XYZ file of C-alpha atoms in Angstrom:
530
model
C 27.528 173.985 43.612
C 28.397 170.420 42.663
C 24.626 169.689 41.745
C 24.460 172.811 39.661
C 27.558 172.070 37.691
C 26.408 168.458 37.022
C 23.089 169.830 35.781
C 24.712 172.244 33.512
C 26.932 169.417 32.113
C 23.902 167.226 31.638
C 22.070 169.967 29.745
C 25.011 170.847 27.643
C 24.566 167.828 25.351
C 23.055 168.664 22.063
C 19.214 168.318 22.565
C 18.920 167.146 19.014
C 20.550 163.668 20.175
C 17.338 162.200 21.269
C 15.411 163.300 18.200
C 17.992 162.057 15.883
C 18.334 158.802 17.854
C 14.576 158.228 17.508
C 14.328 159.315 13.882
C 17.110 156.866 12.995
C 15.470 154.029 14.899
C 12.038 155.025 13.146
C 13.458 154.967 9.603
C 15.520 151.582 10.055
C 13.440 149.428 12.536
C 9.867 150.954 13.055
C 6.796 151.794 11.115
C 4.368 154.559 11.615
C 1.652 152.549 13.105
C 3.981 151.033 15.886
C 2.991 152.110 19.480
C 6.769 151.983 20.524
C 7.733 154.641 17.983
C 4.779 156.758 19.202
C 6.059 156.481 22.925
C 9.746 157.095 22.042
C 8.925 160.259 20.024
C 6.680 161.602 22.699
C 9.311 160.976 25.109
C 12.166 162.544 23.155
C 9.816 165.692 22.555
C 9.266 165.847 26.296
C 12.964 165.460 27.062
C 13.666 168.254 24.483
C 11.052 170.559 26.115
C 12.489 169.988 29.662
C 16.154 170.646 28.518
C 15.225 173.821 26.575
C 13.187 175.074 29.590
C 15.764 174.542 32.053
C 18.566 176.165 29.803
C 16.591 179.457 30.581
C 16.096 178.529 34.264
C 19.134 177.043 35.414
C 19.281 179.403 38.500
C 15.778 178.555 39.502
C 15.413 176.345 42.600
C 12.739 174.508 40.836
C 15.010 173.259 38.128
C 16.535 170.589 40.403
C 13.130 168.839 40.627
C 13.126 168.092 36.877
C 16.377 165.928 37.216
C 14.512 162.619 38.340
C 11.860 162.981 35.647
C 14.629 163.701 33.025
C 16.831 160.796 34.036
C 13.721 158.283 34.336
C 12.592 159.116 30.760
C 16.054 159.005 29.321
C 16.433 155.612 30.981
C 13.093 154.358 29.683
C 13.908 155.472 26.039
C 17.335 153.772 26.286
C 15.677 150.600 27.432
C 13.029 150.732 24.626
C 15.857 151.388 22.210
C 17.802 148.466 23.289
C 14.689 146.018 23.148
C 13.843 147.216 19.621
C 17.565 146.856 18.475
C 17.663 143.130 19.686
C 14.128 141.825 19.485
C 11.513 141.291 16.924
C 8.416 141.025 19.210
C 7.845 144.757 19.451
C 8.249 145.396 15.667
C 5.304 145.515 13.247
C 7.562 144.257 10.391
C 10.639 142.429 11.710
C 13.263 141.222 9.317
C 12.245 137.890 7.636
C 14.245 135.079 6.495
C 12.886 132.649 3.601
C 13.864 129.181 2.992
C 13.252 127.396 -0.158
C 13.141 123.571 -0.030
C 13.410 121.700 -3.300
C 14.041 118.091 -4.071
C 15.854 117.070 -7.324
C 13.906 114.432 -9.215
C 17.223 113.150 -10.800
C 19.473 112.882 -7.736
C 16.824 112.777 -4.821
C 18.875 115.363 -3.043
C 17.050 117.982 -0.844
C 18.427 121.472 -1.458
C 17.623 124.179 0.924
C 18.467 127.978 0.322
C 17.804 130.667 2.650
C 17.944 134.546 2.445
C 17.355 137.271 4.890
C 15.219 140.358 3.743
C 17.284 142.817 5.688
C 20.717 142.162 4.155
C 19.917 139.637 1.436
C 22.358 137.059 2.817
C 21.922 133.851 1.170
C 23.055 130.307 2.347
C 22.507 126.994 0.450
C 22.820 123.460 1.530
C 22.018 119.813 0.385
C 20.982 116.831 2.136
C 19.319 113.532 1.284
C 15.638 114.146 0.629
C 12.953 112.357 2.424
C 10.295 113.054 -0.308
C 9.523 110.641 -2.663
C 7.611 112.784 -5.300
C 9.073 112.093 -8.412
C 8.264 115.521 -9.920
C 10.084 117.471 -7.019
C 8.533 119.360 -4.357
C 9.197 122.988 -3.800
C 8.019 125.119 -0.811
C 8.443 128.653 0.464
C 8.413 128.935 4.022
C 8.744 132.212 6.143
C 11.028 131.692 9.193
C 12.037 134.209 11.831
C 15.349 132.418 12.282
C 17.330 130.396 9.764
C 19.629 127.576 10.982
C 20.813 124.226 9.813
C 17.836 122.098 9.525
C 17.944 118.475 10.704
C 16.294 115.739 8.539
C 13.350 115.817 10.952
C 13.117 119.542 10.432
C 12.913 119.110 6.590
C 9.797 117.047 7.019
C 8.114 119.338 9.352
C 9.105 122.589 7.932
C 5.667 123.423 6.513
C 4.070 122.617 9.832
C 6.069 124.900 11.942
C 6.887 127.786 9.683
C 4.531 128.376 6.708
C 2.368 131.443 7.013
C -1.241 130.273 6.660
C -2.245 132.879 4.044
C 0.777 132.373 1.968
C 0.379 128.559 2.120
C -3.346 128.635 1.219
C -2.570 130.870 -1.878
C 0.285 128.803 -2.993
C -1.866 125.489 -2.662
C -5.097 127.221 -3.869
C -7.043 125.316 -1.108
C -8.658 128.326 0.699
C -12.255 129.601 0.329
C -13.526 132.994 0.929
C -16.545 132.631 3.265
C -19.478 134.935 3.284
C -18.409 136.364 6.580
C -15.117 137.504 5.064
C -13.097 134.773 6.718
C -10.628 132.584 5.007
C -11.219 128.873 5.901
C -8.626 126.237 4.771
C -10.534 123.346 3.510
C -7.310 121.394 3.033
C -6.946 118.969 6.099
C -3.266 118.770 5.549
C -0.801 121.471 6.139
C 0.978 120.496 2.996
C -0.587 117.248 1.122
C 2.391 117.002 -1.197
C 5.006 116.961 1.573
C 2.770 114.352 3.540
C 2.128 111.975 0.692
C 5.855 111.958 -0.338
C 6.881 111.209 3.199
C 4.058 108.629 3.741
C 5.003 106.753 0.559
C 8.656 106.521 1.437
C 7.731 105.611 5.049
C 5.661 102.681 3.752
C 8.563 101.462 1.526
C 11.475 101.842 3.766
C 10.685 102.190 7.499
C 11.823 99.038 9.494
C 11.224 98.360 13.192
C 12.832 95.632 15.339
C 10.883 94.342 18.278
C 12.613 92.746 21.268
C 11.174 89.160 20.973
C 9.636 87.001 23.829
C 8.240 83.555 23.908
C 4.775 82.820 24.833
C 5.923 80.952 28.085
C 7.702 83.908 29.380
C 6.386 84.961 32.841
C 5.318 88.408 31.601
C 4.002 87.205 28.038
C 0.828 88.887 28.867
C 2.602 92.268 29.191
C 5.150 91.964 26.340
C 3.190 89.954 23.572
C 0.130 91.253 21.736
C -3.230 90.381 23.011
C -4.861 87.337 21.397
C -8.260 89.046 21.177
C -9.895 92.086 19.631
C -8.980 95.097 21.741
C -11.575 97.080 23.237
C -12.393 99.848 25.771
C -11.170 103.277 26.422
C -7.515 102.445 26.104
C -7.751 100.157 23.119
C -5.240 102.240 21.086
C -2.229 100.851 22.901
C -3.324 97.239 22.091
C -4.379 97.955 18.644
C -1.114 99.377 17.814
C 1.135 96.485 18.987
C -1.313 93.867 17.493
C -1.280 95.503 14.039
C 2.455 96.206 14.132
C 3.472 92.682 14.792
C 1.673 91.542 11.492
C 2.851 94.458 9.469
C 5.462 94.687 6.780
C 7.410 97.269 8.784
C 8.738 94.410 11.176
C 12.385 93.325 10.496
C 14.185 90.512 12.304
C 17.663 91.971 11.359
C 18.589 94.809 13.905
C 21.102 96.231 11.557
C 18.343 97.211 9.268
C 16.131 98.739 11.814
C 15.372 102.450 11.952
C 13.584 101.999 15.333
C 13.423 99.597 18.113
C 10.089 98.875 20.011
C 9.825 98.424 23.533
C 6.753 96.031 23.724
C 5.751 96.435 27.332
C 1.955 97.390 27.914
C 1.297 100.076 30.455
C -2.501 99.207 30.767
C -1.727 95.588 31.301
C 0.912 96.303 33.747
C -1.506 98.183 35.834
C -3.885 95.264 35.962
C -1.458 92.717 36.590
C -1.603 91.778 40.263
C 2.246 91.131 40.419
C 2.884 94.624 39.432
C 0.039 97.037 39.676
C 0.197 100.793 39.825
C 2.740 100.932 42.218
C 5.147 98.576 40.681
C 5.156 99.912 37.082
C 8.100 102.179 37.601
C 10.143 99.315 39.135
C 9.209 97.027 36.203
C 10.086 99.684 33.580
C 13.577 100.335 35.327
C 14.438 96.539 35.531
C 13.142 96.051 31.878
C 15.625 98.640 30.526
C 18.309 97.161 32.575
C 17.835 93.803 31.162
C 17.832 94.816 27.419
C 20.800 97.338 27.922
C 22.798 94.261 29.352
C 21.604 91.663 26.854
C 21.572 93.798 23.716
C 23.776 96.451 22.460
C 21.121 98.560 20.713
C 19.944 100.606 23.740
C 23.349 101.686 24.910
C 24.655 102.626 21.449
C 22.140 105.474 21.271
C 21.089 106.006 24.832
C 17.676 104.911 23.702
C 17.128 107.599 21.242
C 16.032 105.023 18.464
C 13.735 103.365 20.864
C 9.992 103.946 21.392
C 7.048 102.670 23.284
C 3.335 103.152 23.093
C 0.984 103.859 26.036
C -2.499 105.015 26.276
C -3.289 104.877 29.899
C -2.861 107.954 32.178
C -0.717 105.929 34.565
C 2.035 106.073 31.796
C 2.552 109.692 32.619
C 4.661 108.611 35.619
C 5.775 105.225 34.605
C 9.376 106.555 33.515
C 10.080 108.458 36.753
C 12.904 105.786 37.645
C 14.192 105.494 34.084
C 14.870 109.090 33.242
C 16.784 108.048 29.853
C 13.497 106.714 28.730
C 11.659 109.930 29.212
C 14.536 112.164 27.769
C 15.812 110.002 24.928
C 13.305 107.465 23.769
C 10.240 108.354 21.691
C 7.052 108.296 23.802
C 3.909 107.597 21.740
C 1.214 108.450 24.299
C -2.296 109.454 24.662
C -1.587 111.816 27.478
C 0.348 114.411 25.310
C 0.177 117.476 27.396
C 2.713 120.318 26.926
C 2.162 121.071 30.680
C 3.504 117.653 31.895
C 7.179 117.365 32.271
C 7.162 113.786 31.195
C 6.076 114.554 27.710
C 8.681 116.248 25.395
C 6.889 117.933 22.394
C 8.150 117.141 18.871
C 10.473 114.206 20.312
C 7.358 112.433 21.463
C 4.135 111.827 19.640
C 0.515 112.066 20.518
C -1.605 108.769 20.203
C -5.180 109.309 19.618
C -7.561 107.711 22.022
C -10.088 105.845 20.041
C -12.861 103.593 21.099
C -12.911 100.704 18.694
C -15.880 100.245 16.399
C -16.965 97.510 13.871
C -18.597 97.781 10.569
C -19.029 100.733 8.201
C -19.099 104.373 8.982
C -22.579 105.560 9.825
C -24.637 107.568 7.052
C -24.382 110.847 8.827
C -25.998 112.571 5.794
C -29.541 111.447 6.989
C -29.464 113.016 10.368
C -30.588 116.533 11.185
C -28.440 118.264 13.589
C -30.778 120.587 15.722
C -28.623 120.754 18.956
C -25.843 123.346 18.813
C -23.459 121.769 21.285
C -23.273 118.391 23.182
C -21.170 117.224 26.040
C -21.438 114.096 28.241
C -18.978 113.062 30.858
C -18.162 112.980 34.632
C -17.153 116.038 36.750
C -13.568 115.040 37.112
C -11.870 118.254 36.595
C -12.364 121.926 37.432
C -12.750 122.718 33.648
C -15.803 120.497 33.367
C -17.201 121.805 36.578
C -16.999 125.345 35.175
C -18.564 124.206 31.879
C -21.619 122.735 33.874
C -21.858 125.887 36.170
C -21.930 128.120 33.133
C -24.063 126.263 30.678
C -25.768 123.484 32.706
C -29.293 125.073 32.227
C -28.798 126.404 28.746
C -31.194 125.315 26.107
C -28.777 125.304 23.119
C -25.754 123.915 24.862
C -26.532 120.261 26.098
C -24.338 119.453 29.066
C -24.786 116.145 30.807
C -23.022 114.573 33.588
C -25.218 111.614 34.399
C -27.672 109.397 32.689
C -28.608 110.394 29.217
C -32.226 110.316 27.969
C -31.203 109.423 24.410
C -28.408 107.100 23.312
C -24.900 108.538 23.215
C -24.663 107.966 19.562
C -28.083 109.671 18.813
C -26.782 112.697 20.881
C -23.601 112.856 18.613
C -25.675 112.427 15.430
C -28.039 115.100 16.275
C -25.468 117.850 17.303
C -23.489 120.322 15.251
C -20.564 120.666 17.686
C -19.378 118.007 20.231
C -17.140 119.074 23.293
C -13.971 117.509 24.108
C -13.386 118.843 27.579
C -10.362 118.164 29.639
C -10.955 115.775 32.497
C -8.251 114.051 34.526
C -6.047 114.359 31.637
C -6.152 116.359 28.278
C -7.164 113.385 26.211
C -10.337 111.460 25.893
C -11.830 109.342 23.171
C -14.512 112.228 22.587
C -12.693 113.614 19.603
C -12.602 110.404 17.657
C -16.352 109.806 18.833
C -17.320 113.202 17.387
C -15.426 112.568 14.158
C -16.855 109.140 13.621
C -20.440 110.404 13.852
C -19.782 113.556 11.810
C -19.906 116.065 14.633
C -17.557 119.045 14.588
C -15.224 118.569 17.683
C -14.931 121.568 19.934
C -11.593 121.097 21.953
C -11.439 122.559 25.525
C -8.047 121.335 26.727
C -5.250 123.614 27.212
C -1.823 122.470 26.405
C -2.877 119.301 24.503
C -0.599 118.271 21.761
C -3.293 117.150 19.342
C -2.710 113.780 17.449
C -1.080 114.000 14.147
C -0.582 117.833 14.271
C 2.562 117.472 12.336
C 0.537 116.964 9.134
C -3.199 117.485 9.972
C -4.441 121.126 10.142
C -6.974 121.012 12.999
C -8.297 124.326 12.417
C -9.872 122.978 9.143
C -12.162 120.369 10.971
C -12.351 121.445 14.640
C -12.712 124.391 16.959
C -10.086 125.061 19.728
C -11.426 127.008 22.699
C -9.398 128.144 25.598
C -10.527 127.106 29.015
C -10.916 130.781 30.105
C -13.355 131.325 27.269
C -15.999 128.860 28.314
C -18.469 131.733 29.268
C -18.011 132.844 25.550
C -18.563 129.415 24.150
C -22.125 129.966 22.792
C -20.970 133.401 21.032
C -17.918 131.755 19.445
C -19.771 129.032 18.064
C -22.777 130.949 16.919
C -20.250 133.354 15.214
C -19.373 130.557 12.846
C -21.388 131.092 9.641
C -23.255 128.355 7.772
C -20.763 128.279 5.162
C -17.891 127.889 7.607
C -19.676 125.247 9.308
C -20.352 123.251 6.221
C -16.588 123.346 5.397
C -15.659 122.187 9.041
C -18.298 119.377 8.595
C -17.087 118.162 5.164
C -13.478 118.161 6.496
C -14.680 116.113 9.537
C -15.909 113.389 7.015
C -12.601 113.610 5.102
C -10.249 113.214 8.138
C -12.230 110.665 10.160
C -10.556 107.665 8.476
C -7.270 108.712 10.127
C -8.822 108.122 13.541
C -10.016 104.560 13.198
C -8.184 101.238 13.955
C -8.756 98.288 11.648
C -7.402 94.567 11.678
C -5.805 94.286 9.149
C -4.873 97.973 8.783
C -6.361 100.252 6.004
C -4.305 102.850 4.197
C -4.033 106.206 6.117
C -5.875 104.628 9.258
C -4.783 105.347 12.681
C -2.015 102.664 12.457
C -0.414 104.266 9.439
C -0.738 107.601 10.829
C 1.095 106.758 13.899
C 3.847 105.044 11.730
C 4.154 108.084 10.027
C 4.664 110.122 13.268
C 7.465 107.719 14.149
C 8.974 108.088 10.654
C 9.187 111.789 11.152
C 11.009 111.216 14.477
C 13.376 108.502 13.486
C 17.095 109.210 13.889
C 18.560 110.878 10.813
C 21.629 108.622 11.261
C 21.519 105.058 11.696
C 24.103 103.888 14.307
C 26.188 101.086 13.148
C 27.776 98.449 15.289
C 28.750 94.733 15.832
C 25.785 92.478 16.025
């Protein structure tokens, strides 16, 4: 009897409630093509049919079996309604917020105004601009959430939030390819933002380096090398050697934006007094020493300090010095989102570059007949899978041993050159491919690509997920001739950013790394007694 009364009470609700609820949700949040709307409407109709049916069959013994179905559908409908009310992920057209960034040419102030499309709320704020464009820079970005941006976010706003189609239309940099795809032939996310930041960085960025004498017991670790850097991990030595002769150095710590920790992970690894097992203890003792001898580390907790490392050993070098990992800027080649030691957007990716002397090769004279080329050792499951799938293919040339032709000839005669994750996500193959005019194909999940704050990697490379290795040929053959020519031309335009020089050239790898540091510098310079 109790169950029968409860059932009567449940069915006494106006059966138009679910329909009106869904109709209200449809009109305010959903659009006709949304699958959630279809499910909710179908559920409500089914609920309506059950209720109406059982109103005329309340005394039927079968009616009691409809209760579980009714409750399950009603619960599912409520859950989906809650999700749609609180999340944008299931909506086709979520509410959007717009941020307008503009720098005044007269005051140099950066003004940011935001508005939300749903209720047209607007907020405005001003902050010291980081852009030096005298005519002022205006950008419209499309953000899902509007908060109070930091100075670092002002500079990265176009990289994180600009819709590609909107940005391409605004800049007039996109081309319609014969296949119907839009290809952005602009290698920068926003050239105006980059150039403005770059110029101001070149004028004002100052770095203080902890100084050491040539007779220091660890001078080989702390001072620049006195020879031309070479080998797979030369980027680490090149940066320090070039930095020490650059105009960015200041001997007055009160004027410094950043403080450089000059130890070399690669040289620590080969020093018999330290070795791989002693690196963590060396770093811990080093930080302890500078924090007791100088006030600079303690006042910021290391947030305005940075170090540079290219060897994979650096991934675990800070395990006994957590403050370095959490606070300091780590400029490293092993820049993987998957590794806890690397903190994206705080840290920066250092390109692994094999040094080359002389002028760039004349790539126009080479005919590229090979579709894809790769050469490397089998030191990861990803490479093993690549060899297993494409090892015997006639168009995809995969080598794990001795090459019949020189490595440079293979690069110059191939359209696409693979960068495949090995022991780490990084190798020198990207810079190799760029140098010889080969479009890099990156197969390395979770790789935070170098200079991704400013460079549009989709304009000069192809990124393929490791799970899509069996589809590799189909993906690359699906790139039309026009699309390939755009990629190839952009490779030529961007390769100067992936080369080291002594002394440095404008916009080369050294200056690009300095720009990454400029973006990550602290927005407030900590004052103190020196």
